[in-house]
Short mmCIF file of C-alpha atoms in Angstrom, two decimals:
data_model
loop_
_atom_site.label_atom_id
_atom_site.label_comp_id
_atom_site.label_asym_id
_atom_site.label_seq_id
_atom_site.Cartn_x
_atom_site.Cartn_y
_atom_site.Cartn_z
CA MET U 1 130.87 133.73 45.49
CA THR U 2 133.01 136.32 46.24
CA GLY U 3 136.62 133.69 46.39
CA ALA U 4 136.03 131.87 49.03
CA ARG U 5 137.83 129.49 47.06
CA ILE U 6 136.93 126.52 49.27
CA GLN U 7 140.13 123.88 49.36
CA PRO U 8 139.69 120.34 49.24
CA GLY U 9 140.03 119.22 53.80
CA ASP U 10 139.07 122.79 54.07
CA ILE U 11 136.83 123.53 57.21
CA LEU U 12 133.78 125.22 57.43
CA VAL U 13 132.21 127.11 59.73
CA VAL U 14 128.47 126.98 59.15
CA ASP U 15 125.12 129.21 61.01
CA ARG U 16 121.92 127.04 60.48
CA ALA U 17 119.75 129.57 62.10
CA LEU U 18 120.87 132.03 59.07
CA THR U 19 118.38 132.23 56.03
CA ALA U 20 120.05 131.29 53.30
CA ARG U 21 119.75 134.75 50.71
CA HIS U 22 121.56 135.09 46.81
CA GLY U 23 125.18 134.48 46.67
CA HIS U 24 125.31 133.20 50.47
CA ILE U 25 127.76 129.83 50.15
CA VAL U 26 125.72 127.35 51.49
CA VAL U 27 125.81 123.39 52.72
CA ALA U 28 122.70 121.45 51.02
CA VAL U 29 121.46 117.88 51.31
CA VAL U 30 120.81 117.56 47.46
CA ASP U 31 119.49 113.78 46.58
CA GLY U 32 120.37 112.36 50.59
CA GLU U 33 124.47 114.35 49.84
CA MET U 34 126.06 117.31 51.73
CA THR U 35 126.95 119.29 48.90
CA VAL U 36 128.86 123.13 49.32
CA LYS U 37 127.38 125.44 46.86
CA THR U 38 126.89 129.18 46.27
CA LEU U 39 123.12 129.97 46.14
CA ARG U 40 122.12 132.33 42.89
CA LEU U 41 118.56 133.30 43.28
CA THR U 42 118.68 136.78 40.90
CA ASP U 43 120.53 134.47 38.47
CA ALA U 44 118.32 133.66 34.85
CA LEU U 45 118.66 130.26 36.41
CA PRO U 46 117.98 130.14 39.87
CA GLY U 47 120.12 127.32 41.70
CA LEU U 48 123.20 126.55 42.69
CA TYR U 49 126.43 127.26 41.44
CA SER U 50 129.67 125.51 41.78
CA GLU U 51 133.50 127.31 42.22
CA ASN U 52 134.38 124.52 39.96
CA ARG U 53 132.75 125.96 36.94
CA ASP U 54 133.00 122.47 35.35
CA TYR U 55 129.79 121.44 37.04
CA ALA U 56 126.71 122.63 36.06
CA PRO U 57 124.40 124.52 38.31
CA ILE U 58 121.65 122.86 39.94
CA PRO U 59 118.12 124.08 39.47
CA LEU U 60 116.16 124.35 42.66
CA ILE U 61 112.82 123.42 40.24
CA ASN U 62 112.19 119.69 39.84
CA ARG U 63 114.64 118.09 42.40
CA ASP U 64 114.85 117.32 45.99
CA ILE U 65 116.88 120.26 47.98
CA GLN U 66 116.79 121.29 51.24
CA ILE U 67 119.46 124.15 52.68
CA TRP U 68 121.41 122.53 55.56
CA GLY U 69 122.69 126.10 56.49
CA VAL U 70 124.81 128.95 55.50
CA VAL U 71 129.03 128.84 55.82
CA THR U 72 130.02 131.84 57.46
CA PHE U 73 134.54 131.00 57.77
CA VAL U 74 136.12 128.93 55.41
CA ILE U 75 139.42 127.60 57.76
CA HIS U 76 142.52 126.61 55.00
CA GLU U 77 145.13 125.42 56.66
CA ALA U 78 148.26 127.15 57.23
CA ALA U 79 151.05 124.86 57.13
CA MET E 1 104.55 121.75 91.00
CA SER E 2 102.29 124.60 89.42
CA GLY E 3 102.40 123.93 86.09
CA PRO E 4 100.89 124.19 82.98
CA PHE E 5 103.88 122.11 81.93
CA ALA E 6 105.00 121.33 77.99
CA LEU E 7 106.76 118.17 77.93
CA VAL E 8 108.87 118.65 75.16
CA ASP E 9 110.53 115.04 73.12
CA CYS E 10 112.31 114.67 70.53
CA ASN E 11 111.26 111.84 67.72
CA ASN E 12 113.03 108.74 67.15
CA PHE E 13 115.51 110.89 68.49
CA TYR E 14 119.24 108.26 67.89
CA VAL E 15 118.10 107.30 64.83
CA SER E 16 117.53 111.93 64.38
CA CYS E 17 120.68 113.00 65.67
CA GLU E 18 122.41 110.24 62.46
CA ARG E 19 120.08 112.34 60.04
CA VAL E 20 120.75 115.24 60.45
CA PHE E 21 124.56 114.65 59.84
CA ALA E 22 123.88 111.87 56.84
CA PRO E 23 120.77 112.93 55.04
CA ARG E 24 120.25 110.04 52.59
CA LEU E 25 118.58 107.92 56.14
CA HIS E 26 115.56 109.53 55.68
CA GLY E 27 112.38 108.28 55.10
CA VAL E 28 115.28 105.12 55.48
CA PRO E 29 114.30 102.46 57.70
CA VAL E 30 116.47 102.54 60.27
CA GLY E 31 117.53 100.95 63.58
CA ILE E 32 120.02 101.79 66.05
CA LEU E 33 122.28 99.13 67.81
CA SER E 34 122.76 98.28 71.50
CA ASN E 35 126.52 98.81 72.74
CA ASN E 36 128.60 95.76 70.84
CA ASP E 37 125.83 96.02 68.04
CA GLY E 38 123.55 93.67 70.24
CA CYS E 39 119.89 94.81 69.66
CA VAL E 40 118.15 97.36 68.07
CA ILE E 41 117.72 99.92 70.81
CA ALA E 42 115.91 102.88 68.81
CA ARG E 43 114.13 102.70 64.76
CA SER E 44 112.55 104.76 62.67
CA GLU E 45 109.42 105.41 61.20
CA GLU E 46 109.76 102.76 58.68
CA LEU E 47 111.63 100.29 60.81
CA LYS E 48 109.25 100.14 62.59
CA ARG E 49 106.43 99.85 60.39
CA LEU E 50 108.24 97.09 58.67
CA GLY E 51 107.88 94.78 62.18
CA VAL E 52 111.27 95.30 63.57
CA ALA E 53 110.66 94.80 67.20
CA MET E 54 112.38 96.90 69.99
CA GLY E 55 115.04 94.72 71.75
CA VAL E 56 115.87 92.55 68.42
CA PRO E 57 118.90 90.96 68.13
CA ALA E 58 120.61 92.07 65.33
CA HIS E 59 121.62 89.14 64.81
CA LEU E 60 118.14 87.76 64.20
CA ILE E 61 116.74 90.16 61.51
CA ALA E 62 116.17 88.11 58.11
CA PRO E 63 118.94 88.82 55.59
CA ALA E 64 116.46 90.06 53.24
CA LEU E 65 115.35 92.46 55.59
CA LYS E 66 118.08 93.23 56.42
CA ARG E 67 118.88 94.48 52.96
CA LYS E 68 116.36 97.00 53.05
CA ILE E 69 117.12 98.77 55.63
CA VAL E 70 120.56 100.49 57.79
CA LEU E 71 122.04 98.98 60.89
CA CYS E 72 123.59 101.61 62.98
CA SER E 73 126.26 101.13 66.09
CA SER E 74 124.75 103.71 68.74
CA ASN E 75 127.66 106.75 69.05
CA TYR E 76 125.88 108.73 72.03
CA GLU E 77 129.12 110.90 72.12
CA LEU E 78 126.84 112.21 69.64
CA TYR E 79 123.26 111.60 70.65
CA GLY E 80 123.94 113.22 74.55
CA ASP E 81 126.22 116.87 72.39
CA MET E 82 122.85 116.98 70.43
CA SER E 83 120.30 116.31 73.37
CA ALA E 84 122.75 119.48 75.50
CA ARG E 85 122.27 121.68 71.95
CA VAL E 86 118.22 121.04 72.13
CA LEU E 87 118.44 121.68 75.70
CA GLU E 88 120.10 124.79 74.89
CA VAL E 89 117.32 125.80 72.14
CA MET E 90 114.59 125.39 74.27
CA ARG E 91 116.28 127.38 77.38
CA MET E 92 116.93 130.00 74.65
CA HIS E 93 113.09 130.50 74.92
CA TYR E 94 112.06 129.20 78.30
CA ALA E 95 112.98 129.85 81.67
CA GLY E 96 111.40 126.49 83.22
CA VAL E 97 113.44 124.02 81.53
CA GLU E 98 114.06 121.31 83.37
CA PRO E 99 115.65 117.54 81.68
CA TYR E 100 113.82 114.36 81.98
CA SER E 101 116.10 111.38 80.18
CA ILE E 102 117.98 112.06 77.02
CA ASP E 103 115.32 113.43 74.99
CA GLU E 104 112.96 114.21 77.06
CA ALA E 105 112.61 117.34 79.13
CA TRP E 106 110.02 120.03 80.83
CA ILE E 107 109.11 122.99 81.15
CA ASP E 108 107.36 124.11 83.43
CA LEU E 109 105.47 127.47 82.40
CA ALA E 110 104.23 129.18 85.14
CA GLY E 111 103.49 132.02 85.53
CA HIS E 112 102.70 132.07 81.18
CA THR E 113 99.96 132.49 79.62
CA VAL E 114 101.29 129.89 76.54
CA LYS E 115 99.86 129.96 73.67
CA VAL E 116 100.19 127.65 71.06
CA ASP E 117 102.41 129.97 68.68
CA GLU E 118 104.58 130.25 70.88
CA LEU E 119 105.16 126.76 71.40
CA ASN E 120 104.99 126.49 67.86
CA ALA E 121 108.09 128.39 67.22
CA LEU E 122 110.08 126.76 70.09
CA ARG E 123 109.43 123.66 68.40
CA GLN E 124 110.30 125.12 64.44
CA ALA E 125 113.40 126.74 66.41
CA ILE E 126 115.14 123.36 67.53
CA ARG E 127 114.41 121.94 63.74
CA ARG E 128 116.29 124.99 62.40
CA LEU E 129 118.84 125.20 64.74
CA THR E 130 119.91 121.02 65.43
CA GLY E 131 117.69 119.54 62.89
CA ILE E 132 115.93 117.43 65.61
CA PRO E 133 112.41 117.37 64.99
CA VAL E 134 110.11 117.40 67.77
CA SER E 135 107.01 117.07 69.59
CA ILE E 136 104.92 118.97 72.73
CA GLY E 137 102.53 118.54 74.59
CA LEU E 138 100.95 121.11 77.09
CA ALA E 139 99.16 119.97 80.03
CA PRO E 140 97.85 121.36 82.77
CA THR E 141 99.46 118.56 84.89
CA ARG E 142 102.60 116.68 83.79
CA THR E 143 101.00 112.91 82.98
CA LEU E 144 98.29 115.45 81.15
CA ALA E 145 101.27 116.69 80.15
CA LYS E 146 102.49 112.86 79.35
CA LEU E 147 99.51 111.97 77.17
CA ALA E 148 99.21 115.21 75.48
CA ASN E 149 102.58 114.72 74.14
CA ARG E 150 101.17 111.57 72.72
CA TYR E 151 98.86 113.16 70.80
CA ALA E 152 100.80 115.59 69.54
CA LYS E 153 102.98 112.85 67.66
CA ARG E 154 100.04 112.10 65.69
CA ALA E 155 99.10 115.40 65.18
CA SER E 156 100.55 116.91 62.09
CA SER E 157 101.27 120.31 63.93
CA GLY E 158 104.00 118.53 66.18
CA VAL E 159 101.83 120.55 68.99
CA TYR E 160 99.11 119.50 71.24
CA VAL E 161 97.64 120.91 74.09
CA MET E 162 95.03 118.72 76.25
CA PRO E 163 91.96 120.69 76.67
CA ALA E 164 91.19 122.47 80.68
CA PRO E 165 89.31 119.69 82.83
CA SER E 166 86.27 121.43 83.15
CA ASP E 167 86.22 121.07 78.78
CA PRO E 168 83.56 117.54 78.03
CA ALA E 169 86.79 117.45 75.96
CA HIS E 170 88.77 116.59 78.83
CA PRO E 171 86.68 113.26 79.93
CA THR E 172 85.70 111.86 76.20
CA LEU E 173 89.99 112.28 75.16
CA LEU E 174 90.38 109.94 78.41
CA ARG E 175 87.51 107.72 77.85
CA ALA E 176 89.94 106.42 74.93
CA THR E 177 92.63 106.46 76.39
CA PRO E 178 93.55 103.13 77.86
CA VAL E 179 94.92 102.69 80.91
CA ASP E 180 98.42 101.57 80.45
CA GLN E 181 99.52 104.37 78.10
CA VAL E 182 99.43 106.58 81.14
CA TRP E 183 102.26 107.79 82.48
CA GLY E 184 104.33 105.42 85.55
CA ILE E 185 101.25 102.25 85.02
CA GLY E 186 103.31 99.56 83.66
CA THR E 187 102.08 96.75 82.07
CA ARG E 188 101.77 94.66 85.64
CA LEU E 189 99.92 97.41 87.03
CA ALA E 190 97.66 97.64 84.76
CA LEU E 191 96.64 94.47 85.10
CA ARG E 192 95.65 94.68 88.47
CA LEU E 193 94.04 97.84 88.08
CA LYS E 194 92.14 95.50 85.19
CA ALA E 195 91.59 92.94 88.06
CA GLN E 196 88.89 96.18 89.53
CA GLY E 197 86.77 97.32 87.04
CA ILE E 198 89.59 100.86 85.70
CA LEU E 199 90.38 100.66 82.16
CA THR E 200 90.79 104.09 80.92
CA ALA E 201 92.66 106.72 82.01
CA HIS E 202 89.19 107.97 82.98
CA ALA E 203 87.98 105.94 85.33
CA LEU E 204 91.71 105.87 87.31
CA SER E 205 91.24 109.96 87.14
CA THR E 206 87.61 109.48 88.93
CA ALA E 207 88.83 107.05 91.34
CA ASP E 208 88.83 108.18 95.15
CA PRO E 209 92.20 109.01 95.74
CA HIS E 210 91.89 107.50 99.38
CA ALA E 211 91.17 104.04 98.33
CA LEU E 212 93.65 104.37 95.28
CA ARG E 213 95.76 104.57 98.29
CA GLN E 214 95.25 101.76 100.76
CA ALA E 215 94.57 99.19 97.69
CA PHE E 216 97.77 100.41 95.67
CA SER E 217 100.22 103.56 96.43
CA VAL E 218 100.42 106.96 97.18
CA VAL E 219 101.80 107.43 93.80
CA LEU E 220 98.64 105.41 91.62
CA ALA E 221 96.29 108.27 93.97
CA ARG E 222 98.75 111.05 92.43
CA THR E 223 98.24 109.86 88.97
CA ALA E 224 94.59 109.80 89.19
CA MET E 225 94.88 113.59 90.64
CA GLU E 226 97.26 114.52 88.21
CA LEU E 227 94.54 113.14 85.29
CA ALA E 228 92.01 115.24 87.13
CA GLY E 229 93.89 118.37 86.75
CA THR E 230 95.07 118.46 89.67
CA ALA E 231 100.10 118.64 89.91
CA CYS E 232 100.72 116.98 92.20
CA PHE E 233 104.43 115.51 90.68
CA GLU E 234 107.76 117.10 90.94
CA MET E 235 110.40 116.48 88.14
CA ASN E 236 112.06 113.75 90.61
CA ASP E 237 109.54 111.60 91.77
CA ALA E 238 108.94 109.05 89.44
CA ASP E 239 111.94 108.46 88.84
CA SER E 240 114.18 108.90 91.45
CA ASP E 241 118.33 110.60 91.46
CA LYS E 242 121.03 108.28 90.27
CA HIS E 243 121.33 105.75 93.19
CA ALA E 244 124.02 103.02 92.04
CA LEU E 245 126.34 103.64 88.66
CA MET E 246 126.30 100.93 86.40
CA THR E 247 128.76 99.69 83.63
CA SER E 248 128.84 96.14 81.93
CA ARG E 249 129.52 95.00 78.70
CA SER E 250 129.32 91.81 76.95
CA LEU E 251 132.92 91.08 75.43
CA SER E 252 132.68 90.45 71.63
CA ARG E 253 133.83 86.86 71.93
CA ALA E 254 132.85 84.43 75.82
CA THR E 255 136.57 84.17 77.48
CA GLN E 256 137.10 82.04 80.71
CA CYS E 257 141.13 83.83 80.82
CA PRO E 258 141.32 85.66 84.46
CA ILE E 259 143.86 88.14 82.89
CA ALA E 260 141.57 89.31 79.44
CA LEU E 261 138.51 89.27 82.41
CA MET E 262 140.04 91.52 84.90
CA GLN E 263 141.47 93.49 82.56
CA ALA E 264 137.60 93.84 81.67
CA ILE E 265 136.87 94.50 85.19
CA ARG E 266 139.59 97.17 85.30
CA GLN E 267 138.42 98.86 82.32
CA HIS E 268 134.91 99.50 84.10
CA THR E 269 135.54 100.52 87.15
CA ASN E 270 138.02 103.24 85.89
CA ARG E 271 134.53 103.84 83.78
CA SER E 272 132.67 104.07 87.07
CA ALA E 273 134.88 105.80 88.93
CA GLU E 274 135.54 108.16 86.24
CA LYS E 275 131.37 108.81 86.03
CA LEU E 276 130.88 108.50 90.04
CA ARG E 277 133.69 111.38 90.27
CA GLN E 278 132.17 113.50 87.39
CA GLN E 279 128.52 114.29 89.18
CA GLY E 280 130.70 114.35 92.94
CA SER E 281 128.98 111.62 94.38
CA THR E 282 131.31 108.49 97.09
CA ALA E 283 130.02 104.86 96.36
CA ARG E 284 129.98 103.11 99.91
CA ALA E 285 130.32 99.03 97.81
CA VAL E 286 130.98 97.47 94.72
CA MET E 287 129.11 95.18 93.43
CA LEU E 288 130.89 92.66 90.35
CA THR E 289 128.52 90.46 88.30
CA MET E 290 130.38 87.64 85.79
CA SER E 291 127.71 85.59 83.53
CA THR E 292 127.91 83.62 81.06
CA SER E 293 126.10 83.87 77.31
CA LYS E 294 122.13 83.04 77.99
CA HIS E 295 121.58 81.11 75.07
CA ILE E 296 124.13 77.94 76.54
CA GLY E 297 121.14 77.10 78.70
CA PRO E 298 121.49 74.90 81.63
CA ASP E 299 125.43 75.21 81.71
CA ARG E 300 124.19 79.65 82.59
CA HIS E 301 126.20 80.64 85.41
CA HIS E 302 125.54 84.69 87.10
CA GLY E 303 127.42 85.74 89.19
CA ARG E 304 127.21 88.30 91.89
CA VAL E 305 129.08 89.84 94.81
CA VAL E 306 129.49 93.07 96.78
CA ILE E 307 131.85 94.23 98.52
CA GLU E 308 131.35 96.81 100.97
CA LEU E 309 133.76 99.06 101.54
CA ASP E 310 135.51 101.00 104.87
CA HIS E 311 133.65 104.26 103.76
CA PRO E 312 132.63 105.99 101.20
CA SER E 313 135.01 106.95 98.73
CA GLN E 314 136.78 107.31 94.98
CA ASP E 315 138.86 106.48 94.86
CA THR E 316 139.37 104.66 92.11
CA PHE E 317 142.30 102.25 93.56
CA MET E 318 139.97 101.52 96.61
CA PHE E 319 137.48 100.10 93.88
CA LEU E 320 139.42 98.35 92.24
CA ARG E 321 140.85 96.18 95.37
CA ALA E 322 137.02 95.80 95.85
CA ALA E 323 136.69 94.18 92.38
CA ARG E 324 139.72 91.76 92.50
CA GLN E 325 137.91 90.79 95.65
CA GLY E 326 134.52 90.39 93.66
CA PHE E 327 136.66 88.73 90.98
CA GLU E 328 137.80 86.17 93.05
CA ALA E 329 135.24 84.74 95.20
CA LEU E 330 133.47 84.28 91.96
CA TYR E 331 135.58 83.67 89.05
CA GLN E 332 135.05 79.83 88.54
CA LYS E 333 137.86 77.51 86.55
CA GLY E 334 136.83 76.59 82.76
CA VAL E 335 133.26 78.61 83.00
CA ARG E 336 133.17 80.59 79.39
CA TYR E 337 132.34 84.05 81.21
CA GLN E 338 130.67 86.77 78.30
CA LYS E 339 129.41 89.62 80.55
CA CYS E 340 130.69 91.11 83.34
CA GLY E 341 129.84 94.72 84.58
CA VAL E 342 130.48 97.32 87.68
CA MET E 343 128.03 98.87 89.95
CA LEU E 344 129.12 101.17 92.38
CA MET E 345 126.68 101.28 95.36
CA ASP E 346 125.69 103.13 97.71
CA LEU E 347 125.65 106.42 96.51
CA ALA E 348 125.91 109.79 97.87
CA ARG E 349 127.03 113.75 97.41
CA THR E 350 130.13 114.42 98.55
CA ASP E 351 129.35 117.91 100.11
CA GLN E 352 126.61 115.84 101.76
CA GLN E 353 129.34 113.77 103.72
CA GLN E 354 130.18 113.61 107.37
CA LEU E 355 133.31 111.83 108.16
CA SER E 356 132.96 109.48 111.58
CA LEU E 357 134.55 108.69 114.22
CA LEU E 358 136.30 106.24 112.45
CA GLU E 359 136.49 106.91 109.54
CA ASN E 360 138.99 109.83 109.23
CA VAL E 361 141.04 110.62 105.59
CA SER E 362 144.42 108.90 106.21
CA GLY E 363 147.36 110.11 104.39
CA GLU E 364 147.18 107.63 101.27
CA GLU E 365 143.86 108.77 101.14
CA THR E 366 143.89 112.68 100.61
CA LEU E 367 147.06 111.53 98.52
CA ASN E 368 144.67 109.59 96.08
CA ASP E 369 142.18 112.82 95.98
CA ALA E 370 144.90 114.62 93.80
CA LEU E 371 145.79 111.13 91.92
CA MET E 372 142.28 110.96 90.72
CA SER E 373 141.94 114.69 89.17
CA ALA E 374 144.55 114.45 87.75
CA LEU E 375 144.22 111.63 86.30
CA ASP E 376 139.90 112.15 85.84
CA ARG E 377 141.85 115.96 83.93
CA ALA E 378 144.22 113.54 81.97
CA ASN E 379 141.45 112.18 80.17
CA ARG E 380 139.19 114.84 79.50
CA ARG E 381 142.11 116.40 77.98
CA PHE E 382 143.82 113.21 75.52
CA GLY E 383 140.96 111.27 75.25
CA GLN E 384 139.16 108.62 77.88
CA ARG E 385 141.57 106.01 79.15
CA ALA E 386 144.41 108.33 78.04
CA LEU E 387 145.10 106.90 81.89
CA THR E 388 143.96 103.62 83.46
CA VAL E 389 144.91 102.68 87.13
CA GLY E 390 146.35 99.10 86.39
CA PHE E 391 146.74 97.64 82.38
CA ILE E 392 144.29 97.52 80.35
CA ASP E 393 144.77 96.40 76.17
CA GLY E 394 143.32 98.39 73.64
CA ALA E 395 142.42 95.47 71.87
CA GLY E 396 140.90 93.34 74.02
CA PRO E 397 137.42 91.09 73.49
CA TRP E 398 135.43 93.28 75.42
CA GLN E 399 136.40 96.78 74.08
CA LEU E 400 133.19 98.38 72.53
CA LYS E 401 132.41 96.68 69.56
CA CYS E 402 130.68 98.63 66.98
CA GLU E 403 131.44 98.83 62.87
CA HIS E 404 128.77 100.40 61.80
CA ARG E 405 129.07 104.22 64.23
CA SER E 406 128.98 107.28 62.65
CA SER E 407 131.53 110.28 63.08
CA ARG E 408 131.30 112.24 66.68
CA CYS E 409 131.61 114.65 64.32
CA THR E 410 130.13 117.56 67.04
CA THR E 411 132.42 116.55 69.40
CA ARG E 412 135.85 115.95 67.38
CA TRP E 413 137.95 117.82 65.37
CA ASP E 414 139.10 115.06 62.98
CA GLU E 415 135.02 113.45 62.73
CA LEU E 416 133.74 116.23 61.04
CA ALA E 417 131.17 116.41 58.36
CA ARG E 418 132.11 115.95 55.07
CA VAL E 419 130.60 118.33 52.37
CA ARG E 420 131.16 117.75 48.69
CA ARG E 421 132.93 120.61 47.23
CA THR E 422 131.36 119.44 43.55
#
């Protein structure tokens, strides 16, 4: 994630047609819940990484994870 | 009507739409309720397996069972939009796409040599781009494609290609298909066919079309020919154009108050008239129905009246005048009404209309035409019922009850799906 800085309340544009690759910000379904994460595939621990370092990465193995779509734009409220 | 035809059918469509934006509903028994949260109108496979029947009133489902299942209010705005998206993906792949219902569409593949791989690719594209799972049946005729679709639903691949009529597998398959599972054959017709010894699709396909035509109808004769492999049906043969438009709804509580009833009628009339103008039609008559709850036994009351208009119209004022007239004819003091409906009848397309000598357009009507289109534009822009003809209380008992409706996340900016950031 190259400084996407997704803030609470931001609007995400999500493209379901794209194939998620390393470094993409994705909307993923983890245990039935939709969440936005960065997909890291080439790291020592491939998984979904949170922008917030307080949250541990979610490894791709042994979890029910689906990629819902790839985030292509982030819209912040200006005022 | 050349064919072959593919029938693309969305699996458990309403439930699938809900699941796209609420993934936690995957694998869970889910039911969708009709307007006013009345009856179960759509079920997930899991709910079917629990034995919850189609059409069962929500309040009759045992509390113990209710705790294990999820019941959603219907979200037609979402379903309609998702349906359009599925069609869009189909049109990206094929030219001859014909919508058939909210969750089904035909593809006329005339001139194509269709490969199963292509249909698989379509199915995967729909799944991926919209999130909706579909089944696809392919066959030389629509009636056979409809059957093929049933088999596609059972196949793990979700695609089923009917064997060619010359293939020995074709009669075997039709022999295994009870006649009441054939497209357009209802329970009553199936019973009559059984009396004649026609029990399977195969028996129907080998019956003499002339005899069928004599004893039953031309439609049944065509169905038989379609089963044998000759395409006869145009898309609109089986169910014709909309000749009437109905808006009706149960009130969330019964009422005998004429003011409240008239407001509900006004709302339905406004809505029907808007739909009418949207599809570019005029109506020549207004039917009003008012009834009590069907659970009150002998005191049950069901009134219905049709008011003819002087000439075809699109004018909400005209319809309201007629509806008011109907209301005065039907309303009985002391009766507690539970449901009312407004139907616009005898529809014709505006572009196919002839003005008779007696039906010349008055000045008032030209003015109302402009008024009506302004009304529709305002409502499209500011939301339904931003402007109505006559007063309608937004909190009355005739307003739609939909306590468990999901977000209309594909059509409303303020109802977008939410994701966790953590």
